[in-house]
Coordinates of C-alpha atoms in Angstrom, one line a residue:
M1165 CA 28.3 -3.4 -20.2
T1166 CA 27.5 -7.1 -18.8
Q1167 CA 25.0 -8.5 -21.1
L1168 CA 22.2 -9.0 -18.4
P1169 CA 20.2 -12.8 -19.0
A1170 CA 16.8 -12.7 -20.3
A1171 CA 14.5 -11.6 -17.1
G1172 CA 12.2 -14.7 -17.6
A1173 CA 15.4 -17.1 -17.5
E1174 CA 16.4 -15.5 -14.6
A1175 CA 13.3 -15.3 -12.8
A1176 CA 12.9 -19.3 -13.5
A1177 CA 16.8 -19.8 -11.8
L1178 CA 16.3 -17.6 -8.7
L1179 CA 12.8 -19.5 -8.1
E1180 CA 15.2 -23.0 -7.9
T1181 CA 17.3 -21.2 -5.6
L1182 CA 14.1 -20.4 -3.5
G1183 CA 12.8 -23.9 -3.8
C1184 CA 9.6 -23.0 -5.7
P1185 CA 10.3 -23.3 -9.4
L1186 CA 7.6 -23.3 -12.1
A1187 CA 7.5 -23.8 -15.5
P1188 CA 7.9 -20.6 -18.1
G1189 CA 5.0 -19.8 -20.1
G1190 CA 3.6 -16.7 -18.0
R1191 CA 3.5 -13.1 -19.1
P1192 CA 5.7 -11.6 -20.3
S1193 CA 8.5 -9.8 -17.9
P1194 CA 8.5 -5.4 -18.4
I1195 CA 11.8 -5.7 -18.5
D1196 CA 12.1 -7.3 -21.6
G1197 CA 9.4 -9.2 -23.0
S1198 CA 10.5 -12.4 -21.8
A1199 CA 7.8 -15.0 -20.5
M1200 CA 8.1 -15.5 -16.5
P1201 CA 7.3 -18.8 -15.1
L1202 CA 3.5 -19.6 -15.1
V1203 CA 1.3 -19.5 -12.1
P1204 CA -1.4 -21.2 -12.6
D1205 CA -5.1 -19.6 -11.2
A1206 CA -6.5 -21.5 -7.9
A1207 CA -8.3 -24.8 -9.1
D1208 CA -11.1 -24.0 -6.3
V1209 CA -11.6 -20.7 -4.7
D1210 CA -14.4 -22.0 -2.2
A1211 CA -12.1 -24.8 -1.0
A1212 CA -9.5 -22.4 -0.1
I1213 CA -11.5 -20.3 1.6
A1214 CA -13.2 -23.5 3.5
R1215 CA -9.8 -24.2 4.2
A1216 CA -9.1 -20.5 5.4
A1217 CA -12.0 -20.7 8.1
A1218 CA -10.9 -24.0 9.3
A1219 CA -7.0 -22.9 10.0
F1220 CA -9.1 -19.8 12.0
A1221 CA -11.1 -21.8 14.3
E1222 CA -8.0 -23.2 15.7
W1223 CA -5.6 -20.1 15.0
R1224 CA -8.0 -18.0 17.2
S1225 CA -7.2 -20.3 20.2
V1226 CA -3.2 -19.8 19.9
P1227 CA -2.2 -16.9 22.4
A1228 CA -0.8 -14.1 20.5
P1229 CA 2.9 -14.1 21.3
V1230 CA 3.1 -17.7 20.2
R1231 CA 0.8 -16.4 16.9
G1232 CA 3.7 -13.6 17.0
A1233 CA 6.5 -15.9 17.2
L1234 CA 5.4 -17.3 13.6
V1235 CA 5.7 -13.8 12.1
R1236 CA 9.1 -13.5 13.7
R1237 CA 10.3 -16.8 12.2
F1238 CA 8.7 -15.7 9.1
G1239 CA 10.8 -12.2 9.0
D1240 CA 13.9 -14.2 10.0
A1241 CA 13.5 -16.2 6.9
L1242 CA 12.5 -12.9 4.8
R1243 CA 15.9 -11.8 6.3
E1244 CA 18.0 -14.7 4.8
Q1245 CA 16.2 -14.6 1.5
R1246 CA 15.9 -10.6 1.1
E1247 CA 18.5 -10.5 -2.2
P1248 CA 16.6 -13.1 -4.5
L1249 CA 13.0 -12.0 -3.4
G1250 CA 14.2 -8.5 -4.5
R1251 CA 15.9 -9.7 -7.5
L1252 CA 12.7 -11.5 -8.0
V1253 CA 10.0 -8.1 -7.5
A1254 CA 12.0 -6.3 -10.0
I1255 CA 12.0 -8.6 -12.5
E1256 CA 9.1 -8.5 -12.4
T1257 CA 7.6 -5.4 -11.7
G1258 CA 11.0 -3.9 -13.4
K1259 CA 11.5 -1.7 -10.3
P1260 CA 15.1 -1.0 -10.0
L1261 CA 16.8 -3.9 -7.9
S1262 CA 17.6 -1.1 -4.7
E1263 CA 13.7 -0.9 -5.3
G1264 CA 13.2 -4.6 -5.3
V1265 CA 15.3 -5.2 -1.9
G1266 CA 13.7 -2.3 -0.5
E1267 CA 10.1 -4.0 -0.7
V1268 CA 11.4 -7.4 0.6
Q1269 CA 13.2 -5.0 3.7
E1270 CA 9.5 -3.6 4.3
M1271 CA 8.1 -7.2 4.9
I1272 CA 11.0 -8.0 7.4
D1273 CA 10.2 -4.4 9.0
I1274 CA 6.3 -5.2 9.1
C1275 CA 6.7 -8.9 10.3
E1276 CA 9.1 -7.1 13.3
F1277 CA 6.3 -4.3 14.0
A1278 CA 3.9 -6.8 14.1
T1279 CA 5.7 -9.2 16.6
G1280 CA 5.8 -6.5 19.0
L1281 CA 2.4 -6.0 18.5
S1282 CA 1.3 -9.4 19.4
R1283 CA 1.9 -8.6 23.4
Q1284 CA 0.5 -4.9 22.9
L1285 CA -3.5 -6.0 21.6
Y1286 CA -4.6 -3.8 24.1
G1287 CA -8.5 -3.0 25.0
L1288 CA -9.4 -0.6 28.0
T1289 CA -11.2 -0.8 31.8
I1290 CA -14.0 1.5 31.5
A1291 CA -15.8 3.2 34.5
S1292 CA -19.1 1.5 35.2
E1293 CA -21.8 3.6 36.4
R1294 CA -23.4 0.5 38.2
P1295 CA -21.9 -0.2 41.6
E1296 CA -20.3 -3.6 41.9
H1297 CA -19.9 -3.6 38.1
H1298 CA -17.0 -4.0 36.2
M1299 CA -17.0 -2.2 31.8
R1300 CA -13.8 -2.8 29.8
E1301 CA -13.5 -3.8 26.2
M1302 CA -11.9 -6.8 24.9
W1303 CA -10.6 -7.4 20.8
H1304 CA -10.7 -10.5 19.5
P1305 CA -9.6 -12.6 16.1
L1306 CA -12.0 -11.5 13.2
G1307 CA -12.2 -14.3 10.8
P1308 CA -10.4 -15.2 7.5
V1309 CA -9.4 -12.1 5.8
A1310 CA -8.9 -12.0 2.2
I1311 CA -6.0 -9.4 0.5
I1312 CA -6.1 -8.2 -2.9
S1313 CA -2.7 -6.9 -4.0
A1314 CA -2.0 -4.7 -6.9
F1315 CA 1.3 -5.0 -9.1
N1316 CA 3.4 -2.1 -7.7
F1317 CA 3.8 -3.4 -4.8
P1318 CA 3.8 -7.2 -5.4
V1319 CA 4.4 -8.5 -2.0
A1320 CA 4.7 -5.5 0.6
V1321 CA 1.3 -5.0 0.6
W1322 CA 0.5 -8.4 1.3
A1323 CA 2.8 -8.5 4.3
W1324 CA 1.1 -5.4 5.7
N1325 CA -2.0 -6.8 5.9
A1326 CA -0.7 -10.4 6.5
A1327 CA 1.7 -9.8 9.6
I1328 CA -0.6 -7.6 11.8
A1329 CA -4.0 -10.1 10.4
L1330 CA -2.4 -13.0 11.8
V1331 CA -1.1 -11.5 15.3
C1332 CA -4.5 -10.5 15.7
G1333 CA -5.3 -14.3 15.2
D1334 CA -6.6 -14.6 11.6
S1335 CA -6.0 -16.5 8.4
V1336 CA -5.2 -15.1 5.0
I1337 CA -6.4 -15.9 1.9
W1338 CA -3.8 -14.0 -1.0
K1339 CA -5.0 -13.1 -4.4
P1340 CA -2.0 -11.5 -5.6
S1341 CA -2.4 -9.1 -9.1
E1342 CA -2.7 -11.0 -12.2
K1343 CA 0.3 -9.0 -13.5
T1344 CA 2.8 -10.2 -11.0
P1345 CA 2.0 -13.6 -9.2
V1346 CA 5.5 -15.0 -9.7
T1347 CA 6.7 -13.0 -6.6
A1348 CA 3.7 -13.9 -4.6
H1349 CA 4.3 -17.7 -5.0
A1350 CA 7.6 -17.5 -3.7
V1351 CA 6.6 -15.5 -0.5
H1352 CA 3.9 -18.0 -0.1
A1353 CA 5.7 -21.1 -0.4
L1354 CA 8.6 -19.6 1.8
F1355 CA 5.8 -18.7 4.5
D1356 CA 4.0 -22.6 4.0
R1357 CA 7.1 -23.7 5.1
V1358 CA 7.9 -21.4 7.9
A1359 CA 4.1 -22.5 9.2
A1360 CA 4.9 -26.3 8.9
E1361 CA 7.9 -25.4 11.1
C1362 CA 5.9 -23.5 13.7
G1363 CA 3.4 -26.7 13.3
A1364 CA 0.8 -23.8 12.8
P1365 CA -2.4 -25.0 11.2
A1366 CA -2.7 -26.1 7.7
G1367 CA -4.4 -23.8 5.9
L1368 CA -3.3 -20.4 8.0
S1369 CA -2.3 -19.0 4.1
Q1370 CA -4.0 -19.2 1.1
L1371 CA -2.6 -18.3 -2.5
V1372 CA -5.1 -18.2 -4.9
P1373 CA -4.3 -16.8 -8.1
G1374 CA -6.5 -15.5 -11.0
G1375 CA -7.8 -11.7 -12.0
R1376 CA -11.3 -10.2 -11.4
D1377 CA -13.6 -13.5 -11.1
T1378 CA -11.4 -14.7 -7.9
G1379 CA -11.8 -11.1 -6.6
A1380 CA -15.7 -10.8 -7.3
V1381 CA -15.7 -14.6 -5.3
L1382 CA -13.7 -13.3 -2.3
A1383 CA -15.3 -10.1 -2.1
A1384 CA -19.0 -12.3 -2.2
D1385 CA -18.0 -14.7 0.1
P1386 CA -19.9 -14.5 3.8
R1387 CA -17.4 -16.2 5.2
I1388 CA -14.7 -13.8 4.9
P1389 CA -15.4 -11.1 7.3
L1390 CA -13.1 -8.3 5.9
V1391 CA -11.5 -7.7 2.8
S1392 CA -8.4 -6.0 2.3
A1393 CA -8.2 -4.5 -1.6
T1394 CA -5.5 -2.2 -2.7
G1395 CA -5.9 -1.0 -6.6
S1396 CA -7.8 1.2 -8.8
V1397 CA -10.7 3.0 -7.7
P1398 CA -13.2 1.3 -9.6
M1399 CA -12.1 -2.1 -8.7
G1400 CA -12.3 -0.7 -5.2
R1401 CA -15.8 0.6 -5.8
A1402 CA -17.0 -3.0 -7.0
V1403 CA -15.3 -4.6 -4.2
A1404 CA -16.9 -2.2 -1.4
Q1405 CA -20.1 -2.5 -3.3
A1406 CA -19.9 -6.3 -2.9
V1407 CA -18.9 -6.7 0.8
A1408 CA -21.5 -4.1 2.0
A1409 CA -24.0 -6.2 -0.1
R1410 CA -23.8 -8.8 2.7
L1411 CA -22.7 -6.3 5.6
G1412 CA -19.5 -6.9 5.3
R1413 CA -16.2 -4.9 6.0
S1414 CA -13.6 -3.9 3.4
L1415 CA -10.5 -1.7 3.5
L1416 CA -9.3 -0.1 0.6
E1417 CA -6.3 1.2 -0.9
L1418 CA -7.4 3.0 -3.9
G1419 CA -5.9 5.6 -6.5
G1420 CA -3.8 8.5 -5.5
N1421 CA -3.1 11.8 -7.0
A1422 CA -0.2 13.4 -4.5
A1423 CA 0.5 17.0 -4.6
T1424 CA 3.5 18.8 -3.2
I1425 CA 3.5 22.7 -3.0
V1426 CA 7.0 24.5 -3.3
A1427 CA 6.7 27.7 -1.5
P1428 CA 9.0 30.5 -2.3
S1429 CA 11.2 29.9 1.3
A1430 CA 11.5 26.3 0.1
D1431 CA 15.0 25.0 -0.3
L1432 CA 15.8 24.1 -3.8
D1433 CA 18.5 21.9 -3.5
L1434 CA 16.4 19.7 -1.5
A1435 CA 13.3 20.3 -3.4
V1436 CA 14.9 18.8 -6.6
R1437 CA 15.9 15.7 -4.7
A1438 CA 12.6 15.6 -3.2
I1439 CA 10.6 15.8 -6.3
A1440 CA 12.7 13.7 -8.6
F1441 CA 11.9 10.9 -6.8
G1442 CA 8.5 11.6 -5.6
A1443 CA 7.5 11.9 -9.0
A1444 CA 9.8 9.4 -11.3
G1445 CA 10.7 6.5 -8.7
T1446 CA 9.3 3.6 -9.4
T1447 CA 8.7 4.8 -13.1
G1448 CA 5.2 6.5 -11.4
Q1449 CA 4.0 3.4 -10.6
R1450 CA 3.4 4.0 -6.7
C1451 CA -0.4 5.4 -5.3
T1452 CA 2.0 8.0 -3.4
T1453 CA 3.6 9.0 -7.2
M1454 CA 3.7 12.8 -6.9
R1455 CA 1.6 13.8 -9.8
R1456 CA 1.4 17.7 -9.5
L1457 CA 3.9 20.4 -8.4
I1458 CA 2.1 23.4 -7.1
V1459 CA 5.4 25.8 -7.6
H1460 CA 5.2 29.2 -5.8
E1461 CA 5.3 31.8 -9.1
S1462 CA 8.3 33.5 -7.7
V1463 CA 10.4 30.5 -7.9
C1464 CA 8.4 28.1 -10.3
D1465 CA 11.0 29.2 -13.0
A1466 CA 14.2 28.5 -11.6
L1467 CA 13.0 25.1 -10.1
L1468 CA 12.2 23.8 -13.3
A1469 CA 15.1 24.8 -14.9
R1470 CA 16.5 22.9 -12.6
L1471 CA 14.3 19.9 -12.5
K1472 CA 14.1 19.3 -16.3
R1473 CA 18.1 19.4 -15.5
A1474 CA 17.7 16.3 -13.0
Y1475 CA 15.1 14.6 -15.4
A1476 CA 17.4 14.5 -18.7
S1477 CA 20.3 13.1 -16.7
L1478 CA 17.7 10.2 -15.1
P1479 CA 19.5 7.0 -16.1
I1480 CA 16.6 4.8 -17.7
G1481 CA 17.0 1.0 -18.8
D1482 CA 17.2 -2.3 -17.0
P1483 CA 16.5 -1.9 -13.7
R1484 CA 18.8 -5.2 -12.7
A1485 CA 22.0 -2.9 -14.2
P1486 CA 24.0 -0.7 -11.7
G1487 CA 23.0 2.6 -11.0
M1488 CA 19.5 2.7 -13.3
L1489 CA 16.8 4.7 -11.8
V1490 CA 14.0 4.5 -13.8
G1491 CA 12.6 1.2 -15.1
P1492 CA 9.9 0.3 -17.5
L1493 CA 6.4 0.3 -17.0
I1494 CA 4.2 -2.5 -16.3
D1495 CA 2.9 -3.0 -20.1
G1496 CA 2.1 -2.0 -22.6
D1497 CA -1.2 -0.5 -22.2
A1498 CA 0.0 1.9 -19.6
V1499 CA 2.8 3.5 -22.2
S1500 CA -0.3 4.0 -24.5
A1501 CA -1.9 5.7 -20.9
M1502 CA 1.0 7.7 -20.8
A1503 CA 1.5 8.5 -24.2
T1504 CA -2.7 9.4 -24.2
A1505 CA -2.3 12.0 -20.6
L1506 CA 0.1 13.7 -22.6
E1507 CA -1.7 14.5 -26.0
R1508 CA -4.5 15.6 -23.8
A1509 CA -2.2 17.9 -21.9
R1510 CA -0.8 19.3 -25.1
A1511 CA -4.4 19.6 -26.5
E1512 CA -5.2 21.6 -23.0
G1513 CA -2.3 24.1 -23.4
G1514 CA 0.0 22.9 -21.1
T1515 CA 4.0 22.6 -22.5
V1516 CA 5.7 19.0 -22.2
T1517 CA 8.9 17.9 -21.6
G1518 CA 10.6 14.5 -22.2
G1519 CA 7.9 12.1 -21.7
E1520 CA 8.8 10.2 -25.1
H1521 CA 8.8 6.3 -25.5
L1522 CA 11.9 5.0 -25.6
Y1523 CA 11.9 1.1 -26.6
G1524 CA 9.6 -1.5 -25.5
N1525 CA 8.1 -0.2 -22.2
Y1526 CA 10.7 2.3 -21.1
V1527 CA 9.4 5.9 -21.3
R1528 CA 11.2 9.7 -20.3
P1529 CA 9.4 10.9 -17.0
A1530 CA 7.4 13.7 -18.0
L1531 CA 7.6 17.4 -16.9
A1532 CA 3.6 18.9 -18.1
E1533 CA 3.6 22.9 -17.2
M1534 CA -0.4 23.4 -17.4
P1535 CA -2.0 26.9 -17.6
G1536 CA -4.6 26.0 -14.8
Q1537 CA -6.5 22.9 -13.1
S1538 CA -8.3 20.6 -15.4
D1539 CA -10.5 17.3 -15.2
L1540 CA -7.0 15.9 -16.4
V1541 CA -4.8 17.1 -13.7
R1542 CA -7.6 15.9 -11.3
E1543 CA -7.3 12.7 -12.8
E1544 CA -4.6 9.0 -12.1
T1545 CA -2.3 8.1 -14.7
F1546 CA -0.3 5.3 -13.5
A1547 CA 2.9 6.6 -15.3
P1548 CA 5.7 9.4 -14.8
I1549 CA 3.9 12.3 -15.8
L1550 CA 4.2 15.4 -13.3
Y1551 CA 1.4 18.4 -13.8
V1552 CA 3.4 21.6 -13.1
L1553 CA 1.1 24.4 -11.8
R1554 CA 1.8 27.7 -10.2
Y1555 CA 0.4 29.7 -7.5
S1556 CA 0.5 33.5 -5.9
D1557 CA -0.9 33.0 -2.6
F1558 CA -1.0 29.8 0.1
A1559 CA -4.9 29.9 0.3
E1560 CA -4.6 29.5 -3.8
A1561 CA -1.9 26.8 -3.3
I1562 CA -4.2 24.7 -0.4
A1563 CA -7.4 25.3 -2.7
L1564 CA -5.1 23.2 -5.6
Q1565 CA -4.1 21.0 -3.6
R1566 CA -7.4 19.8 -2.6
D1567 CA -9.0 20.2 -5.4
V1568 CA -8.8 16.4 -6.5
P1569 CA -10.9 13.0 -5.8
Q1570 CA -8.8 11.3 -3.9
G1571 CA -6.5 12.2 -1.1
L1572 CA -3.8 10.0 -0.6
S1573 CA -0.6 11.5 -0.1
S1574 CA 0.6 15.1 -0.2
S1575 CA 4.1 17.4 0.9
I1576 CA 4.4 20.6 1.5
L1577 CA 9.0 22.1 0.8
T1578 CA 8.8 25.4 2.8
N1579 CA 11.2 26.5 5.6
D1580 CA 7.9 29.0 7.1
L1581 CA 6.7 27.2 10.1
R1582 CA 4.0 29.1 9.6
E1583 CA 2.8 27.8 6.1
A1584 CA 3.6 24.3 7.1
E1585 CA 2.0 23.8 10.5
A1586 CA -1.6 25.4 8.3
F1587 CA -1.0 22.9 5.7
L1588 CA -0.7 20.2 8.7
S1589 CA -3.6 21.7 10.6
A1590 CA -7.4 20.4 9.0
T1591 CA -8.3 23.4 7.2
G1592 CA -4.5 22.4 5.2
S1593 CA -3.7 19.4 3.5
D1594 CA -6.9 16.6 3.0
C1595 CA -4.9 13.7 2.9
G1596 CA -4.5 10.5 4.8
I1597 CA -0.5 11.5 4.6
A1598 CA 0.5 14.7 4.7
N1599 CA 4.9 15.5 5.0
V1600 CA 6.7 18.5 5.5
N1601 CA 10.1 19.0 3.9
M1602 CA 10.3 15.8 1.5
G1603 CA 8.5 14.0 -0.9
T1604 CA 5.1 12.4 -1.1
S1605 CA 6.4 8.6 -1.5
G1606 CA 8.2 6.0 1.1
A1607 CA 6.2 5.8 4.0
E1608 CA 7.5 3.9 6.7
I1609 CA 5.8 1.2 8.6
G1610 CA 5.2 2.7 11.6
G1611 CA 2.6 4.6 10.7
A1612 CA -0.7 4.4 9.7
F1613 CA -1.0 4.2 5.8
G1614 CA -3.8 5.2 3.7
G1615 CA -6.1 8.1 2.9
E1616 CA -9.2 10.1 2.1
K1617 CA -12.4 10.3 -0.4
E1618 CA -11.9 8.4 -3.0
T1619 CA -8.4 6.5 -1.8
G1620 CA -11.0 4.6 0.6
G1621 CA -10.6 5.4 3.6
G1622 CA -8.8 2.4 5.0
R1623 CA -5.6 2.4 6.8
E1624 CA -2.9 -0.7 6.9
S1625 CA 0.2 -1.2 8.2
G1626 CA 1.6 0.6 11.9
S1627 CA -0.5 2.7 14.7
D1628 CA -3.4 0.9 15.4
A1629 CA -4.5 -0.3 12.2
W1630 CA -4.3 -3.8 13.6
K1631 CA -8.0 -3.1 15.5
A1632 CA -9.2 -3.5 11.4
Y1633 CA -8.4 -6.8 11.8
M1634 CA -10.3 -7.8 15.5
R1635 CA -13.7 -7.2 16.6
R1636 CA -14.6 -5.5 19.6
Q1637 CA -16.6 -6.4 22.6
T1638 CA -17.8 -4.8 25.5
Q1639 CA -17.9 -6.7 28.7
N1640 CA -19.7 -6.1 31.2
V1641 CA -19.7 -8.1 35.2
N1642 CA -21.1 -7.5 37.8
F1643 CA -19.7 -8.9 40.7
G1644 CA -22.5 -8.2 43.6
R1645 CA -25.9 -9.5 44.8
S1646 CA -28.2 -6.7 43.4
L1647 CA -28.6 -6.0 39.1
P1648 CA -28.7 -2.5 39.8
L1649 CA -29.8 -1.6 35.9
A1650 CA -28.1 1.6 34.1
Q1651 CA -29.4 5.4 33.4
G1652 CA -31.5 4.1 36.9
V1653 CA -34.2 2.4 35.6
E1654 CA -36.3 0.3 37.5
F1655 CA -37.5 -2.9 36.9
E1656 CA -38.5 -5.1 39.8
V1657 CA -40.7 -8.4 39.3

């Protein structure tokens, strides 16, 4: 096998290629522990917010299709740099290379979506009860939008928010995860170049690397009407409380605990492929990762035998190497959290297959056959652990699927039309995403992405998620010479 360069050194070389060099001294790469380039924390967050507010004052008056043209140009620039940026994502997060490149493709896709959206920010015309009156609804730019992103998708989730916010007329302020600031630095440098070429206002997008304190400043600042935060439930609670205290808006994308129901009629060939990616893809570090497998007792043994063979054959190692499907966890804390969860599973009577710590941040994905639902199964451990539960009737399966605090993604594998439709009904899955005959991961940008309960209730990306980044105004126009009042109220002077 060809010897690969140290991950930190390769990251530095990629930054040189991308025109935004940085010195070493940052966090260790999850791949091999070598030092990543150092992205310094923002020196003055208050000044960055002020620059974003000044840029918004100008940008909101630019016609939306012109704003869309900037986002289109940015998407073109991302397309030109897709491979080096994707490789940088893989190095910094430990994702397999195809997933790193796929994340950059997701940014390109949302830029295309947002460009089209810039000509479709539709309002409504509403019938007025008053003669010679028009009533309509208009959407206006909201203001500077703070985006707090997580390590597992270090750039795509920022793009979901930023591309839409920019065409809506907002400026953006980005606090990347302190675990993955390098790719954010590269992407933001690219955006700054495109914005300057397009003549956009200076400060239209601000990058403010930092830790919890930086996020707290953004959440508390009244100049920021919307804070979009992706991360853990405790982090989301803190952000929501700070933003609500000043009566601002928050858009939250928090924890997940996705379940897949496998019915007696399921295609087991399809099931093995869907489950393997859903549970082990990105080394279990997606908010949509399949963490619970609820299998009918009649097919459970056969499916588990096939899953164990599939898990044993998963290539695990340096994600830059060809054919690797499972890379490292993000850091040693994640490795420890996985080990602790598996110890608890065994203590609760579970049978664990896999889950070994191999070396460094590398682990083998685990299957944990559990005797029933428990506090452990209701919790989200951000690692490749799939808890397997058995069910005997469909109502029991739905009850198990719903019996967790989180509500992001879910799926069912079945060839029974009645079961599929019942799963999608109001009494079926209680998640923001519900899939049939596929896994729980891999959402397309065209649909609104988000979940219910402790997932936070936010919606990002497609559909009408753009409305979160604008303010709604009901407008009434009297084009007559009298002044009739609504509800027949009379007031003559």
